[in-house]
Amino acid sequence: MSADHTAPGEVGALPRRPTVADHIVSRLFSWGVHRYFGYPGDGINGMTSALQRTNGRAQFIQVRHEETAGFAASAHVKYGGGPLGCALVTSGPGAIHLLNGLYDAKLDHQPVIALVGHTATTAEGGGYYQEVDLLALYKDVAAAFLAQLDNPAQVRHLVDRACRTALARRTVTALVLPLDIQDEPAVPNPPHAHGYYQTSNAPSSTPTVPPEADVRRAAEVLRGGQRVAMLVGQGALGARDEVREIADRLGAGVATALLGFTAVDHREPWVTGAIGLLGTRPSWQLMSGCDRLLIVGSNMPYSEFYPPPGQARAVQIDLDGTQLGLRYPTEVNLTGDARPTLRALLNELGPGPGPTAWRAEVAEATSAWRRVQRDLAEQSAEPVNPQLLFHTLNERLPDDVLLAVDCGTTTAWYARHIQVRPGMLASLSGTLLSMGGAMPYALSAKFAHPDRPLVALIGDGAMQMNGVNELITVAKYWRSWADPRFVVLVLNNRDLAFVSWEQRSTEGTPMFPDSQQLPDIAYHQWAEVLGLHGELIDSPEQVRDVWDRALTADRPVVINALVDPAELMLPPHFTAEQARNTAAAVLRGDTDWAGIIRRGLPATLASYRPRRRER
């Protein structure tokens, strides 16, 4: 192997007369970057030419919009496509478009490197076309490391530092690449002289297990609990067995942040499901009743969904020590990777309590909630109950499915009806909560795992935002996937329903049609135009057969589901103020007042009726 971990003839090997762009591609490959999401432009011609010279061994995925490239780079890491996500876009407008997707990566702590084209150095400062101050523009999103490459001898240390920083801090870094520098001769080995750097691309180790004394203190706090709750987030991904063993040892119930959904098997009776505004009532009850709390890899920000301060003694585990103790007054904060830290904690805890009344109570509440959700899904609506689509999908999901979820009402129904189980992968824009993330996530997941089926769950607002365009990307690439199943469910209610409900419940004002109503688009017909398959659902009798056809189709499928905009998303703790505000919106002439009354009463009664035991 050569000094930069790239042997001659391997994917990253440099050509006979390499350019700076060739050197960038080669060095990035040594860090595990082999896929670039982006859109071409003259500001990155040197880079796309270098990628072309790899003869496909480094892959450029052409999306319809640079925002998609940022989302896809974030999702590339989330779905296990590689250790680093990478977006490559041109100068000026391309760089500006990219920002939203990069912020998704930054807020969800995903290591992503952004490569951004720029005006030639000879023209900088002259008011050239598309000249934007990129160092100022990217100062926040790439605060951990941002640099402009102005000399060929910088490539090695700038790429190394950008990659190492992104991985170590799990964040976004960026390199600004002036056009003229990209085509200059490469300097793969800088001279051993003053003012030059000889950097390494060997990966860095990461902290794993906290000191033994701290783990022992954490065990002492948790061991005395009679009613233990756990909250797991994305930091617990990859530690499913340890989470289960800890929960069994403590007799705990487990609630999940949305990004941590795949850290547990949601079929378990002690898994209460999602927490927060779109969460479940059992998760609310779990936190309301616990006397001990163990938080693993989560920083869920809704403080009102944690136990009241002083009620529960708490321990938190996170790889990033700066994230500890930010949401609840924890007694012991353990900085470490979830899996080995939980294993060390297991060694300190000793034998578990065995079956407890608390765990039986958690299981009973969870079982009752699931029955209620089934009943709600089967209630009639106009024309179709959106919950029915998710309930019936849950029964049909392949064991190895990839799930991509958008933000909005789809998130609520996903959180309440989809029981993610081992073998599945699922994600969404968890902290930025950006609409338009599901389709880029779906594309990235499919490129990471082209041999697995995928289902994207999208509202009509997000679909109109970027989904209809990115279906063109699906049409461009789907024949290269080993498994062609790529199912897109569009909840078509002609309403930005989540915002409409927020307006009603928090502001007490009616839905504002000029702001909220959406055009009714025949999404299934657009799919047919692109050579994909389309399905229309406008009655509940069609739902099961459509899912069966879509999940066995020989090409991507778009399901245009006409659903009821009045379907209520009741939070797990529906306050009197929220009820008063919603009633006020109806009285003030909400255009959907009849639907709210029609759907609101049965939904409220079903969600809050007393629990009953299974017989």
Coordinates of C-alpha atoms in Angstrom, one line a residue, residues 143-471:
A143 CA -18.5 25.8 11.8
A144 CA -16.4 22.8 12.8
F145 CA -14.2 23.1 9.7
L146 CA -14.4 25.3 6.6
A147 CA -11.6 26.2 4.3
Q148 CA -11.0 27.4 0.7
L149 CA -8.4 25.5 -1.3
D150 CA -6.1 28.1 -2.9
N151 CA -2.9 26.0 -3.6
P152 CA -2.5 22.5 -4.8
A153 CA -0.2 21.6 -1.9
Q154 CA -3.2 22.1 0.5
V155 CA -5.3 19.2 -0.8
R156 CA -3.9 16.5 1.4
H157 CA -4.2 18.3 4.7
L158 CA -7.5 20.1 3.9
V159 CA -9.2 16.9 2.9
D160 CA -7.8 15.0 5.8
R161 CA -8.8 17.6 8.3
A162 CA -12.3 18.0 6.8
C163 CA -12.9 14.3 6.9
R164 CA -11.4 13.7 10.4
T165 CA -13.4 16.6 11.9
A166 CA -16.7 15.5 10.3
L167 CA -16.2 12.0 11.7
A168 CA -14.9 13.0 15.1
R169 CA -17.5 15.6 15.8
R170 CA -20.3 14.0 13.7
T171 CA -21.1 17.2 11.8
V172 CA -20.8 19.0 8.5
T173 CA -17.5 20.3 7.1
A174 CA -16.9 22.1 3.8
L175 CA -14.2 22.8 1.3
V176 CA -14.6 25.7 -1.2
L177 CA -12.9 24.8 -4.5
P178 CA -12.1 27.7 -6.9
L179 CA -12.5 26.6 -10.5
D180 CA -9.0 27.3 -11.7
I181 CA -7.3 25.5 -8.8
Q182 CA -9.2 22.3 -9.6
D183 CA -7.4 21.8 -12.9
E184 CA -3.9 22.6 -11.7
P185 CA -1.3 19.8 -11.4
A186 CA -1.7 17.9 -8.2
V187 CA 0.8 17.8 -5.4
P188 CA 0.0 14.5 -3.8
N189 CA 3.1 14.6 -1.5
P190 CA 3.9 18.1 -0.2
P191 CA 7.6 18.8 0.3
H192 CA 9.2 18.2 3.7
A193 CA 9.7 21.9 4.3
H194 CA 8.6 24.9 6.4
G195 CA 4.9 25.9 5.8
Y196 CA 3.8 22.5 4.5
Y197 CA 2.0 19.6 6.2
Q198 CA 2.3 15.8 6.1
T199 CA -1.0 14.6 7.3
S200 CA -2.5 11.2 7.9
N201 CA -5.7 9.6 6.7
A202 CA -5.6 6.9 9.3
P203 CA -9.0 6.9 11.2
S204 CA -9.1 8.2 14.7
S205 CA -10.2 6.2 17.7
T206 CA -13.3 7.2 19.5
P207 CA -14.2 7.3 23.3
T208 CA -15.9 4.1 24.2
V209 CA -16.5 3.4 27.9
P210 CA -16.7 5.9 30.8
P211 CA -14.5 5.5 34.0
E212 CA -15.5 2.5 36.1
A213 CA -16.3 4.6 39.1
D214 CA -18.9 6.7 37.1
V215 CA -20.5 3.5 35.7
R216 CA -20.8 2.2 39.3
R217 CA -22.5 5.4 40.4
A218 CA -24.9 5.2 37.6
A219 CA -25.7 1.6 38.6
E220 CA -26.4 2.7 42.2
V221 CA -28.8 5.3 41.0
L222 CA -30.7 3.0 38.7
R223 CA -30.7 -0.1 40.9
G224 CA -33.0 1.4 43.5
G225 CA -35.8 2.2 41.1
Q226 CA -39.2 0.6 41.3
R227 CA -40.6 2.2 38.2
V228 CA -37.8 2.6 35.6
A229 CA -38.2 4.3 32.3
M230 CA -35.7 4.4 29.4
L231 CA -35.6 6.9 26.5
V232 CA -33.4 5.8 23.6
G233 CA -32.4 7.8 20.5
Q234 CA -30.2 7.5 17.5
G235 CA -27.1 7.1 19.8
A236 CA -28.5 3.7 20.7
L237 CA -28.5 2.4 17.1
G238 CA -26.4 -0.7 16.9
A239 CA -27.0 -1.5 20.6
R240 CA -30.4 -3.2 20.3
D241 CA -29.3 -6.3 22.3
E242 CA -27.8 -4.2 25.1
V243 CA -30.9 -2.0 25.3
R244 CA -33.1 -5.0 25.6
E245 CA -30.9 -6.6 28.3
I246 CA -30.7 -3.4 30.3
A247 CA -34.5 -3.0 30.1
D248 CA -35.0 -6.5 31.3
R249 CA -32.5 -6.1 34.1
L250 CA -34.2 -2.9 35.3
G251 CA -37.7 -4.0 34.6
A252 CA -38.0 -0.9 32.5
G253 CA -40.4 0.4 29.9
V254 CA -38.7 1.9 26.8
A255 CA -39.8 5.0 24.9
T256 CA -38.1 6.0 21.6
A257 CA -37.2 9.3 19.9
L258 CA -38.0 9.1 16.2
L259 CA -34.4 8.9 15.2
G260 CA -33.9 5.9 17.6
F261 CA -36.9 3.9 16.2
T262 CA -34.7 1.0 15.0
A263 CA -32.8 0.7 18.3
V264 CA -35.6 -1.5 19.6
D265 CA -38.1 -4.1 18.5
H266 CA -41.5 -2.3 18.6
R267 CA -43.4 -5.6 18.9
E268 CA -42.1 -6.0 22.5
P269 CA -44.8 -5.3 25.1
W270 CA -42.5 -3.0 27.1
V271 CA -41.7 -0.8 24.2
T272 CA -44.1 2.1 24.4
G273 CA -43.1 3.7 21.1
A274 CA -42.5 7.3 20.2
I275 CA -42.2 10.2 22.6
G276 CA -43.2 13.8 22.2
L277 CA -45.9 15.7 20.5
L278 CA -46.4 12.9 17.9
G279 CA -45.7 10.2 20.4
T280 CA -47.9 7.6 22.1
R281 CA -50.0 7.9 25.3
P282 CA -48.1 5.0 26.9
S283 CA -44.8 6.9 26.5
W284 CA -46.4 9.9 28.2
Q285 CA -47.6 7.7 31.0
L286 CA -44.2 6.0 31.3
M287 CA -42.5 9.3 31.9
S288 CA -45.3 10.6 34.1
G289 CA -45.0 7.6 36.4
C290 CA -41.4 6.7 36.6
D291 CA -39.0 7.1 39.5
R292 CA -35.8 6.4 37.6
L293 CA -34.9 7.5 34.0
L294 CA -32.1 6.2 31.8
I295 CA -31.5 8.3 28.6
V296 CA -29.4 6.6 26.0
G297 CA -28.2 8.5 22.9
S298 CA -31.2 10.9 22.8
N299 CA -31.5 14.7 23.1
M300 CA -35.3 14.9 22.5
P301 CA -36.0 18.6 23.2
Y302 CA -39.6 18.7 24.3
S303 CA -39.0 19.2 28.1
E304 CA -42.7 18.8 28.9
F305 CA -42.5 15.1 27.9
Y306 CA -39.8 14.2 30.4
P307 CA -40.8 13.5 34.1
P308 CA -41.5 16.5 36.2
P309 CA -38.2 17.8 37.8
G310 CA -37.5 16.1 41.1
Q311 CA -39.7 13.1 40.3
A312 CA -37.1 10.7 38.9
R313 CA -33.4 10.2 39.5
A314 CA -31.7 10.1 36.1
V315 CA -28.7 8.8 34.2
Q316 CA -27.7 9.8 30.7
I317 CA -25.3 8.2 28.2
D318 CA -24.1 10.0 25.1
L319 CA -20.9 9.9 23.0
D320 CA -20.8 13.7 23.0
G321 CA -20.3 15.0 26.5
T322 CA -21.6 18.4 25.6
Q323 CA -25.0 16.9 25.0
L324 CA -25.4 15.5 28.6
G325 CA -27.7 17.0 31.1
L326 CA -29.3 19.4 28.7
R327 CA -32.9 18.2 28.9
Y328 CA -33.3 16.8 32.4
P329 CA -31.4 17.3 35.7
T330 CA -29.5 14.1 35.5
E331 CA -27.4 12.8 38.5
V332 CA -24.8 10.8 36.5
N333 CA -23.6 11.7 33.0
L334 CA -21.7 9.0 31.2
T335 CA -19.7 10.0 28.1
G336 CA -19.3 6.9 26.0
D337 CA -20.5 4.9 23.1
A338 CA -23.9 3.3 23.9
R339 CA -23.1 -0.4 23.3
P340 CA -19.9 -0.8 25.4
T341 CA -21.2 1.6 28.1
L342 CA -24.5 -0.3 28.4
R343 CA -22.5 -3.6 28.6
A344 CA -20.3 -2.1 31.4
L345 CA -23.5 -0.9 33.2
L346 CA -24.9 -4.4 32.9
N347 CA -21.9 -5.8 34.7
E348 CA -22.4 -3.4 37.6
L349 CA -26.2 -3.7 38.0
G350 CA -26.3 -7.3 39.2
P351 CA -29.4 -9.5 38.9
G352 CA -32.7 -8.0 37.8
P353 CA -35.9 -7.7 39.8
G354 CA -37.8 -10.3 37.7
P355 CA -41.5 -9.6 36.7
T356 CA -42.8 -6.4 38.3
A357 CA -46.1 -4.7 38.7
W358 CA -44.6 -1.7 36.9
R359 CA -43.7 -3.6 33.8
A360 CA -47.1 -5.3 33.7
E361 CA -48.7 -1.8 33.9
V362 CA -46.5 -0.6 31.0
A363 CA -47.4 -3.6 28.9
E364 CA -51.1 -3.2 29.7
A365 CA -51.0 0.4 28.7
T366 CA -49.1 -0.3 25.5
S367 CA -51.5 -3.1 24.5
A368 CA -54.5 -0.9 25.1
W369 CA -53.0 1.9 23.0
R370 CA -52.3 -0.4 20.1
R371 CA -55.9 -1.6 20.2
V372 CA -57.1 2.0 20.1
Q373 CA -54.8 2.8 17.2
R374 CA -56.2 -0.2 15.3
D375 CA -59.8 0.9 16.0
L376 CA -59.0 4.5 14.9
A377 CA -57.5 3.2 11.7
E378 CA -60.6 1.3 10.9
Q379 CA -63.0 4.1 11.4
S380 CA -64.7 5.6 8.3
A381 CA -63.5 8.9 6.9
E382 CA -64.0 11.1 3.8
P383 CA -62.8 9.5 1.5
V384 CA -60.1 7.4 3.1
N385 CA -58.7 7.4 6.7
P386 CA -54.9 8.0 6.4
Q387 CA -54.3 5.9 9.5
L388 CA -55.7 2.8 7.6
L389 CA -53.0 3.1 5.1
F390 CA -50.3 2.9 7.8
H391 CA -52.0 0.2 9.8
T392 CA -52.4 -2.1 6.8
L393 CA -48.8 -1.3 5.6
N394 CA -47.5 -2.3 9.0
E395 CA -48.9 -5.8 8.5
R396 CA -47.2 -6.2 5.1
L397 CA -43.8 -4.7 5.5
P398 CA -40.9 -6.9 4.3
D399 CA -38.4 -7.9 7.0
D400 CA -35.6 -6.0 5.3
V401 CA -37.5 -2.9 4.2
L402 CA -36.0 0.6 4.1
L403 CA -38.4 3.3 5.3
A404 CA -38.1 7.0 4.5
V405 CA -40.5 9.4 6.3
D406 CA -41.3 13.0 5.7
C407 CA -42.3 15.6 8.2
G408 CA -45.9 16.4 8.8
T409 CA -49.0 14.2 9.4
T410 CA -47.1 11.3 7.8
T411 CA -44.7 11.4 10.8
A412 CA -47.6 11.1 13.3
W413 CA -49.2 8.1 11.6
Y414 CA -45.7 6.4 11.1
A415 CA -44.9 6.9 14.8
R416 CA -48.2 5.4 15.9
H417 CA -48.8 2.6 13.5
I418 CA -45.5 1.3 12.1
Q419 CA -43.8 -1.3 14.4
V420 CA -40.2 -1.3 13.3
R421 CA -38.5 -4.6 13.9
P422 CA -35.0 -6.0 13.6
G423 CA -33.7 -6.0 10.1
M424 CA -35.5 -2.8 9.0
L425 CA -33.9 0.6 8.5
A426 CA -35.9 3.8 9.0
S427 CA -35.1 7.5 9.2
L428 CA -36.3 11.1 8.7
S429 CA -35.2 14.7 9.2
G430 CA -35.3 14.3 13.0
T431 CA -34.2 17.7 14.3
L432 CA -34.4 20.1 11.4
L433 CA -37.9 18.6 10.8
S434 CA -37.7 19.8 7.2
M435 CA -40.4 19.0 4.7
G436 CA -39.0 17.5 1.6
G437 CA -36.6 15.1 3.2
A438 CA -38.2 11.7 2.5
M439 CA -37.6 11.5 -1.2
P440 CA -33.9 12.4 -0.9
Y441 CA -33.6 10.0 2.0
A442 CA -35.3 7.3 -0.1
L443 CA -33.0 7.8 -3.0
S444 CA -29.9 7.6 -0.7
A445 CA -31.2 4.5 1.1
K446 CA -31.8 2.8 -2.2
F447 CA -28.3 3.5 -3.5
A448 CA -26.9 2.3 -0.2
H449 CA -28.9 -0.9 -0.4
P450 CA -30.1 -1.5 -4.0
D451 CA -31.1 -5.1 -3.2
R452 CA -33.7 -4.1 -0.6
P453 CA -37.3 -2.9 -0.9
L454 CA -38.1 0.7 0.0
V455 CA -41.2 2.6 1.1
A456 CA -41.3 6.4 1.3
L457 CA -44.1 8.0 3.3
I458 CA -44.8 11.5 2.1
G459 CA -47.5 14.2 2.4
D460 CA -48.7 16.1 -0.6
G461 CA -47.0 19.3 0.6
A462 CA -43.6 17.7 0.6
M463 CA -44.4 15.8 -2.6
Q464 CA -45.1 19.1 -4.4
M465 CA -42.0 20.7 -2.8
N466 CA -39.4 18.4 -4.3
G467 CA -40.9 14.9 -4.6
V468 CA -42.5 15.3 -8.1
N469 CA -39.1 16.4 -9.4
E470 CA -37.1 13.7 -7.7
L471 CA -39.3 11.0 -9.2

